[in-house]
mmCIF file of C-alpha atoms and ligand atoms in Angstrom:
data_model
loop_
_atom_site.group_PDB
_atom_site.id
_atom_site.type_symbol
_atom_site.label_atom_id
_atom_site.label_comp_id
_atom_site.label_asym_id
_atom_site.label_seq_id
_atom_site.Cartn_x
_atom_site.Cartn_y
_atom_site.Cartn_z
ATOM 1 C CA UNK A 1 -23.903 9.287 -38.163
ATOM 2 C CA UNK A 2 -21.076 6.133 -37.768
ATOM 3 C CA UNK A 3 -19.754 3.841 -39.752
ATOM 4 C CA UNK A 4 -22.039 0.400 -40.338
ATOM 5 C CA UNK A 5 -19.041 -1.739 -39.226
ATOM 6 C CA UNK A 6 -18.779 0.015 -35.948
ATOM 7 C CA UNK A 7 -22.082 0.559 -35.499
ATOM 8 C CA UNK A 8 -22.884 -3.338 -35.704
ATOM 9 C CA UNK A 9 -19.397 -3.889 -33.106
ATOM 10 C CA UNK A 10 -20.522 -1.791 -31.076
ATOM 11 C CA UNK A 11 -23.993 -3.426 -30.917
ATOM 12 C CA UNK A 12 -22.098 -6.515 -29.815
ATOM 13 C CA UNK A 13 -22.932 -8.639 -32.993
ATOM 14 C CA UNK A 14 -19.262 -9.631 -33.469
ATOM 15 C CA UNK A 15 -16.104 -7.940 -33.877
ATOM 16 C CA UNK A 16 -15.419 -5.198 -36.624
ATOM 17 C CA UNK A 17 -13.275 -8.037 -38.590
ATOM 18 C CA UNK A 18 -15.471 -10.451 -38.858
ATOM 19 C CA UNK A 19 -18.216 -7.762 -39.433
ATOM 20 C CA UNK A 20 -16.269 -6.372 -42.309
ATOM 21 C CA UNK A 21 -16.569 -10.287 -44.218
ATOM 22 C CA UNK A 22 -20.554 -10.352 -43.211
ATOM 23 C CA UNK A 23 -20.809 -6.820 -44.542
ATOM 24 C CA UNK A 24 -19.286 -7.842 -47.920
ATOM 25 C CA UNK A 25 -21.327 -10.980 -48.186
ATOM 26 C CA UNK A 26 -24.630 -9.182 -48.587
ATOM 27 C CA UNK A 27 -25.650 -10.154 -44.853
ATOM 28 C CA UNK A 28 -26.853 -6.457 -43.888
ATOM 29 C CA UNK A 29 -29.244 -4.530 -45.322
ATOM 30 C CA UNK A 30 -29.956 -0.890 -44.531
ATOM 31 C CA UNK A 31 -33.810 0.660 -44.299
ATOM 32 C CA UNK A 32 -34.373 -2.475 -46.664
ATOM 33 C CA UNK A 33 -31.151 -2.296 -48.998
ATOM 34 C CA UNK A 34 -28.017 -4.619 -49.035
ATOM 35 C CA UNK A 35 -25.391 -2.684 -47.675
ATOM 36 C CA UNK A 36 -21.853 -3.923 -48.922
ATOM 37 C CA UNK A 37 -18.973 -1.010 -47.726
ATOM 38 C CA UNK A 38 -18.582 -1.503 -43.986
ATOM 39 C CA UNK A 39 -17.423 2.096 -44.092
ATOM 40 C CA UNK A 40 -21.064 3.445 -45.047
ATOM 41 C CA UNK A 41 -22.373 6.151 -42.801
ATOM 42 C CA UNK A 42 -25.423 5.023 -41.207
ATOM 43 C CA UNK A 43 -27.925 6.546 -38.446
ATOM 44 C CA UNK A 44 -28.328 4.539 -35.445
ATOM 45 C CA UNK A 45 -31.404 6.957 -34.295
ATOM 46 C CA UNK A 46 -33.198 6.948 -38.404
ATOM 47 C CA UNK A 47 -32.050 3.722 -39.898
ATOM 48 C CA UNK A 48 -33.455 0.451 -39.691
ATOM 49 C CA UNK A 49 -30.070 -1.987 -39.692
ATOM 50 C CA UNK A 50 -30.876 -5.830 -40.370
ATOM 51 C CA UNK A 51 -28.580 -8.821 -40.030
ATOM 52 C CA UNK A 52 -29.554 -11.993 -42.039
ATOM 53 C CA UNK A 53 -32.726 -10.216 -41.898
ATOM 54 C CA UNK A 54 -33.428 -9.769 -38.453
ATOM 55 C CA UNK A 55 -33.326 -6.132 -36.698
ATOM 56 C CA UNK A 56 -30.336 -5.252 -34.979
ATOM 57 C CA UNK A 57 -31.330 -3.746 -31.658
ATOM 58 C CA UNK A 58 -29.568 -1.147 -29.880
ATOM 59 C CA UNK A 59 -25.998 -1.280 -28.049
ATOM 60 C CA UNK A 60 -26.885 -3.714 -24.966
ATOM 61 C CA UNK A 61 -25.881 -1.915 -21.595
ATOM 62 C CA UNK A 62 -23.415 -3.176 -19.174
ATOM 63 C CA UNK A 63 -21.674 -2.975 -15.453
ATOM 64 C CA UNK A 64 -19.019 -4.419 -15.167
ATOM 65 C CA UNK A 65 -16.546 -5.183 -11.992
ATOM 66 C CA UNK A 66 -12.829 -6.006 -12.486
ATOM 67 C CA UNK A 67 -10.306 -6.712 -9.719
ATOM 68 C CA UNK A 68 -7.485 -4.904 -10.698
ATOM 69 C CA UNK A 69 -4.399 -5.782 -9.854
ATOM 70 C CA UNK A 70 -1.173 -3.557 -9.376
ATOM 71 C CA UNK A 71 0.913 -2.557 -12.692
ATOM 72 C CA UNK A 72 -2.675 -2.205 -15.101
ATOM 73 C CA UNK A 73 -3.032 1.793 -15.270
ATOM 74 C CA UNK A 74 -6.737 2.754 -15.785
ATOM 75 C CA UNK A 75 -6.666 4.499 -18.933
ATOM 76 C CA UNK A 76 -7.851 2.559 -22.752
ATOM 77 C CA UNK A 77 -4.518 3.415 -24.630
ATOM 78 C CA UNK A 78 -1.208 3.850 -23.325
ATOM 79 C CA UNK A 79 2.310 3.592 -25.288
ATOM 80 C CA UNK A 80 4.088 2.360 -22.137
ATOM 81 C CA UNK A 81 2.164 0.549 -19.497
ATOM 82 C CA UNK A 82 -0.376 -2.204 -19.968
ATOM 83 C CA UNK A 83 -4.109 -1.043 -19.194
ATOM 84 C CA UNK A 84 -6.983 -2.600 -17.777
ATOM 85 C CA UNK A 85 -8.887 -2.866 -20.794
ATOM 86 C CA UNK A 86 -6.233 -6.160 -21.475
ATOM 87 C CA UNK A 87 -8.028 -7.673 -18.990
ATOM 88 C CA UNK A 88 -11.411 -7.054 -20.051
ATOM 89 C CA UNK A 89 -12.746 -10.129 -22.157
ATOM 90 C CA UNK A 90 -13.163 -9.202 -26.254
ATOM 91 C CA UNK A 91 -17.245 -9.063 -26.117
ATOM 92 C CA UNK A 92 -17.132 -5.993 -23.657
ATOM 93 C CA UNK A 93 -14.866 -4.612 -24.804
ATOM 94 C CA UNK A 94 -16.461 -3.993 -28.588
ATOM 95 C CA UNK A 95 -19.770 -3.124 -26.577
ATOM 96 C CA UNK A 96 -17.264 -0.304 -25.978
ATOM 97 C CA UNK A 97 -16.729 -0.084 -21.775
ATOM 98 C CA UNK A 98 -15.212 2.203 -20.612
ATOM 99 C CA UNK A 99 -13.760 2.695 -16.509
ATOM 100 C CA UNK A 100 -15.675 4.423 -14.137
ATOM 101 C CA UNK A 101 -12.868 6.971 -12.708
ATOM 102 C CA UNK A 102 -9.512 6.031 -11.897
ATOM 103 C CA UNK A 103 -7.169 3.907 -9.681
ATOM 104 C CA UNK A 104 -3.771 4.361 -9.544
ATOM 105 C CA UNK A 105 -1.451 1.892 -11.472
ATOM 106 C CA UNK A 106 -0.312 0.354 -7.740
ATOM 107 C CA UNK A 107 -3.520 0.328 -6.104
ATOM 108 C CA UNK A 108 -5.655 -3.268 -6.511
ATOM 109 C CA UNK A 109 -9.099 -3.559 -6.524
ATOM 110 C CA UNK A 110 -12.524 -3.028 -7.379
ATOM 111 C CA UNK A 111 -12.994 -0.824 -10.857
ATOM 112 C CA UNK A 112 -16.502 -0.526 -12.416
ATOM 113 C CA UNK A 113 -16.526 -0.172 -16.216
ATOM 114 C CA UNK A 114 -19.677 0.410 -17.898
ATOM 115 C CA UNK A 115 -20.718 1.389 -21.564
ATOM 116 C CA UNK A 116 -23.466 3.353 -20.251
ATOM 117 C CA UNK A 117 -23.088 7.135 -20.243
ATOM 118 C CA UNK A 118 -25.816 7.839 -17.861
ATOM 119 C CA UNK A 119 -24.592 5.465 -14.794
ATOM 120 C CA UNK A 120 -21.025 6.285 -15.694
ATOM 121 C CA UNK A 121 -21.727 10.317 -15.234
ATOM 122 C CA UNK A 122 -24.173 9.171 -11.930
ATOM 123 C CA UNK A 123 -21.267 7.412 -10.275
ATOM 124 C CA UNK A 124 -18.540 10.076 -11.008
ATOM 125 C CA UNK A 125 -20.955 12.999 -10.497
ATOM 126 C CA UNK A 126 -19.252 15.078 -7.547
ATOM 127 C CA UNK A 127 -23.034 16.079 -6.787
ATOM 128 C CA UNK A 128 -23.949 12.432 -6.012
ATOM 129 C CA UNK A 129 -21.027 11.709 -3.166
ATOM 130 C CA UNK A 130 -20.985 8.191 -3.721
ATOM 131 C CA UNK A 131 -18.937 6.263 -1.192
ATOM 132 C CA UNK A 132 -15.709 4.335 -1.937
ATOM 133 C CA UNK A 133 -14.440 1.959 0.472
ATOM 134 C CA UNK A 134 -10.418 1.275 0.716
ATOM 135 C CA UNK A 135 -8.515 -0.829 2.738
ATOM 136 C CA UNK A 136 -4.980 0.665 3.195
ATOM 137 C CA UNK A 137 -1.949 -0.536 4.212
ATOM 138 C CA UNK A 138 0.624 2.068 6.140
ATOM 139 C CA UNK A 139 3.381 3.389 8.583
ATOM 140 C CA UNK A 140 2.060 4.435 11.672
ATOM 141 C CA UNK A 141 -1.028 4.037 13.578
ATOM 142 C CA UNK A 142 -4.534 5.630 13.002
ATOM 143 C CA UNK A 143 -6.214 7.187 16.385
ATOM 144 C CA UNK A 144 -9.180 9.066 17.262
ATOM 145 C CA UNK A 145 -7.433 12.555 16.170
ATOM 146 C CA UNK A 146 -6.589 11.124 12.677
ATOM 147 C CA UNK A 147 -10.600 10.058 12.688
ATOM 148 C CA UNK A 148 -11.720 13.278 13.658
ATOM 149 C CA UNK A 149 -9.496 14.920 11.057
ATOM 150 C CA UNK A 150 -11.261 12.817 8.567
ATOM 151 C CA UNK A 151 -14.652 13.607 9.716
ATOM 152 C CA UNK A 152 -13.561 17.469 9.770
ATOM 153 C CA UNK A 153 -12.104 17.000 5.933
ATOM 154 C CA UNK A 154 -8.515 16.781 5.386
ATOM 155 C CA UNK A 155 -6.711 19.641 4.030
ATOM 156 C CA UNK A 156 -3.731 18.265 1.302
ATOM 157 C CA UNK A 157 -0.428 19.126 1.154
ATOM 158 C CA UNK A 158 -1.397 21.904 -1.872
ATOM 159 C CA UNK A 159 -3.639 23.430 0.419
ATOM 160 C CA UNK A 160 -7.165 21.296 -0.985
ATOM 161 C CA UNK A 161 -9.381 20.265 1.128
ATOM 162 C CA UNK A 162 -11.411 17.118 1.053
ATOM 163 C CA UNK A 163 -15.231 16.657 1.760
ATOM 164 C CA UNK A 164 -15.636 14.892 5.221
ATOM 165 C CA UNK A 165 -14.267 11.114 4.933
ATOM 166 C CA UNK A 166 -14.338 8.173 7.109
ATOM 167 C CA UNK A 167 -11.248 6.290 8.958
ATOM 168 C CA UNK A 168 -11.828 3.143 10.574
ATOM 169 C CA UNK A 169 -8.536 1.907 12.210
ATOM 170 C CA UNK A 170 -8.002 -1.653 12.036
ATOM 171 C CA UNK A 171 -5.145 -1.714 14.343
ATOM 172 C CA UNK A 172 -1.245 -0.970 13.363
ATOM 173 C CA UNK A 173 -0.457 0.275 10.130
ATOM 174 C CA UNK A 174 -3.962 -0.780 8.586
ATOM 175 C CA UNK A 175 -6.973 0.615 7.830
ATOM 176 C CA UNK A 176 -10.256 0.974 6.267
ATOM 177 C CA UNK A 177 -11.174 4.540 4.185
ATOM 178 C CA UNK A 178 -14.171 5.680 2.937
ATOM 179 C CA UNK A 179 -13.997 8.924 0.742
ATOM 180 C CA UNK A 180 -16.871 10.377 -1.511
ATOM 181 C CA UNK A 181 -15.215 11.845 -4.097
ATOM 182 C CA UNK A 182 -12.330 11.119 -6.712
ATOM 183 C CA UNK A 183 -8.876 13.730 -6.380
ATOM 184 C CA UNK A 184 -6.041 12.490 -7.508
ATOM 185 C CA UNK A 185 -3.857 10.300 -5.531
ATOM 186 C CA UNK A 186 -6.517 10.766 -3.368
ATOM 187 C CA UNK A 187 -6.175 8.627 -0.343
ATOM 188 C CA UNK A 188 -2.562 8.259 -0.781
ATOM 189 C CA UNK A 189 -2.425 12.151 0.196
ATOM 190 C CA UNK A 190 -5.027 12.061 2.937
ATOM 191 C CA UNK A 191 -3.123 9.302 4.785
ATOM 192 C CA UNK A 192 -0.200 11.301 3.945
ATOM 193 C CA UNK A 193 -1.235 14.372 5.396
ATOM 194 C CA UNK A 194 -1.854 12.889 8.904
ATOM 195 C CA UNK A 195 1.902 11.290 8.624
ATOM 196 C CA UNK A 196 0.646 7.877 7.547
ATOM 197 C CA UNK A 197 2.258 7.243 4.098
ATOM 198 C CA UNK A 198 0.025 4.334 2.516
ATOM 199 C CA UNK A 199 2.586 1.286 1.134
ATOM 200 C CA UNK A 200 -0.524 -0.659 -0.320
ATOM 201 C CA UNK A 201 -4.282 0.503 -1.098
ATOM 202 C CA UNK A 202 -7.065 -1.261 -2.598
ATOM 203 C CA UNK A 203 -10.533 -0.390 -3.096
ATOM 204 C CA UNK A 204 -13.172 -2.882 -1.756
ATOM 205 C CA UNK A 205 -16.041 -1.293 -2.281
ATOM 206 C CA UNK A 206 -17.779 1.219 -4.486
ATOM 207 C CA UNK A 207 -21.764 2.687 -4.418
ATOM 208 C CA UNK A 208 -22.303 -0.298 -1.957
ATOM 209 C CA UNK A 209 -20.945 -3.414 -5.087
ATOM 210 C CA UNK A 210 -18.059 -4.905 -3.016
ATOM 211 C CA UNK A 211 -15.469 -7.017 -4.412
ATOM 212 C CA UNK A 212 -16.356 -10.373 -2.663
ATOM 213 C CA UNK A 213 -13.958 -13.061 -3.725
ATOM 214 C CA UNK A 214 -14.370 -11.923 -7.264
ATOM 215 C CA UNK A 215 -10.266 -13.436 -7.536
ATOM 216 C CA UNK A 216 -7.567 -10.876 -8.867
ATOM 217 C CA UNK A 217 -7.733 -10.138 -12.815
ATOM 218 C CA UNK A 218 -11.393 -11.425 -12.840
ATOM 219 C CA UNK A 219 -14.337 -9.170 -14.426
ATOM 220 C CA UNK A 220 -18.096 -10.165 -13.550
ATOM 221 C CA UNK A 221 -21.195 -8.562 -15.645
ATOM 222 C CA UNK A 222 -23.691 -7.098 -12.871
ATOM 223 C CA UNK A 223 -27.104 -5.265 -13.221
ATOM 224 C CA UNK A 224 -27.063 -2.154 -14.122
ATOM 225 C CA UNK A 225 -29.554 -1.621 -11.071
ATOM 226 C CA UNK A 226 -27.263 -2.857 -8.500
ATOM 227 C CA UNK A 227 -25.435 0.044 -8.474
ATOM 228 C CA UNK A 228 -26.986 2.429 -5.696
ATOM 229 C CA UNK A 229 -25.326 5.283 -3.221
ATOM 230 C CA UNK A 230 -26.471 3.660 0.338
ATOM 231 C CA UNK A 231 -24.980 5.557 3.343
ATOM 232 C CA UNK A 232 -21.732 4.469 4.093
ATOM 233 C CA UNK A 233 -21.346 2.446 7.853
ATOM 234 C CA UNK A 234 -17.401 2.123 7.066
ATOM 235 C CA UNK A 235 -17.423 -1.129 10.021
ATOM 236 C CA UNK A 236 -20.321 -3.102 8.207
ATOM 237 C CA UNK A 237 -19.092 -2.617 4.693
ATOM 238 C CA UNK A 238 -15.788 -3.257 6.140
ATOM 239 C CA UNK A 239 -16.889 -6.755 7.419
ATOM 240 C CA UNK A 240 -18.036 -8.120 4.508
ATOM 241 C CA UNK A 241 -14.732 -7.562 2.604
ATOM 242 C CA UNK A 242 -11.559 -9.619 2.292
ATOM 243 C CA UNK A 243 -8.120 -7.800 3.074
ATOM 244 C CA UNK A 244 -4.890 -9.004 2.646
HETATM 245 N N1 URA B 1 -6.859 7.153 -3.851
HETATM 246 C C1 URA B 1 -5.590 6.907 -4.206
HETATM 247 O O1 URA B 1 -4.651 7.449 -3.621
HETATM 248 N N2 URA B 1 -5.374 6.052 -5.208
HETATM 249 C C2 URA B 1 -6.355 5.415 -5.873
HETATM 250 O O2 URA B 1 -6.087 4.625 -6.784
HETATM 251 C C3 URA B 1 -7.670 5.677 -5.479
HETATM 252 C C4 URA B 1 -7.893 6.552 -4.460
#
């Protein structure tokens, strides 16, 4: 059971203010009664809801990709630090998105935020091994034995070790990453570990959506279906992504 008002925002009929005045002029009527309270408990699985007499379907299901930029830290509350969902326009945001994992408040790029349990767990699942793509700025210069490392899985400074990964050097002090899991700091630490401290990351790629020229701060809606775990060839994703 949930409240009508939230019920009906989260639906994306309109925002739980303005649903709050249609509520209290009569507008909705529950399994065939006028409802005034927003506050009423309601069923979303038993009741039949009706706006201005017309059945309110169920919560409409959306991907979205945003292009983070630095400073936003992925989280949908913080007392400090802004947080990506200030970037994410009203209408999503009462469909109730949510990110897909994390990215660290300096890394830019490519976050997926979807109200949709199902692809959300899918993505994250550790079972699944879907492929993120990063292009990494850092000291020092990547080589076969830092490639082979990767393909071995690197061990982390607390001992961890990470499932095989892929390095493709792009020349000095840049390079592409492609890792199939989510640990904290993640790539920051593998880069780390081979003496290659990252000084700028961002994700191009994720479960084969890549950023395009989607421009910094920008969110597009995408199918739901686009999202897909293709084997990861870390060269041709790389070429069809902009770097810095
Ligand atoms: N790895 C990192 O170190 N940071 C991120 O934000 C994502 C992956």
């Amino acid at each position: 059971m949930q409240r009508l008002d939230k019920l009906l925002s989260e639906a994306g009929v309109a925002s739980r203010r303005e649903l709050k005045a249609i509520i209290r002029a009569g507008r909705v009527q529950v399994n065939g009664k006028t409802v005034r309270d927003p506050e009423q408990k309601v069923d979303e699985t038993a009741d039949e809801i009706m706006l201005d007499g017309a059945v309110v379907g169920k919560k409409r299901m959306v991907l979205l990709m945003l292009h983070k930029p630095a400073g936003y830290v992925t989280s949908t509350d913080d007392p400090r630090d802004q947080t990506v969902m200030e970037l994410i326009p009203e209408e999503y945001r009462r469909l109730g998105v949510v990110p897909i994992g994390r990215l660290d408040k300096d890394t830019e790029g490519l976050l997926l935020l979807t109200n949709d349990g199902a692809v959300n767990h899918n993505l994250l699942s550790p079972r699944r091994h879907v492929w993120k793509l990063y292009y990494a700025s850092h000291e020092g210069l990547a080589g076969e034995a830092d490639m082979a490392a990767f393909e071995a899985g690197i061990t982390l400074e607390n001992g961890e070790t990470c499932l095989p990964a892929k390095l493709h050097p792009l020349g000095s002090g840049r390079s592409l990453i492609a890792i199939r899991e989510g640990k904290y700091h993640q790539v920051r630490r593998m880069m780390a570990a081979r003496g290659m401290p990252v000084t700028y990351l961002k994700r191009v790629a994720f479960g084969g959506l890549t950023l395009g020229e989607l421009p910094l701060g920008a969110v597009k809606e995408v199918a739901l279906e686009t999202v897909q775990s293709p084997p990861c060839d870390i060269a041709q994703a790389g070429s069809r992504c902009f770097f810095p």
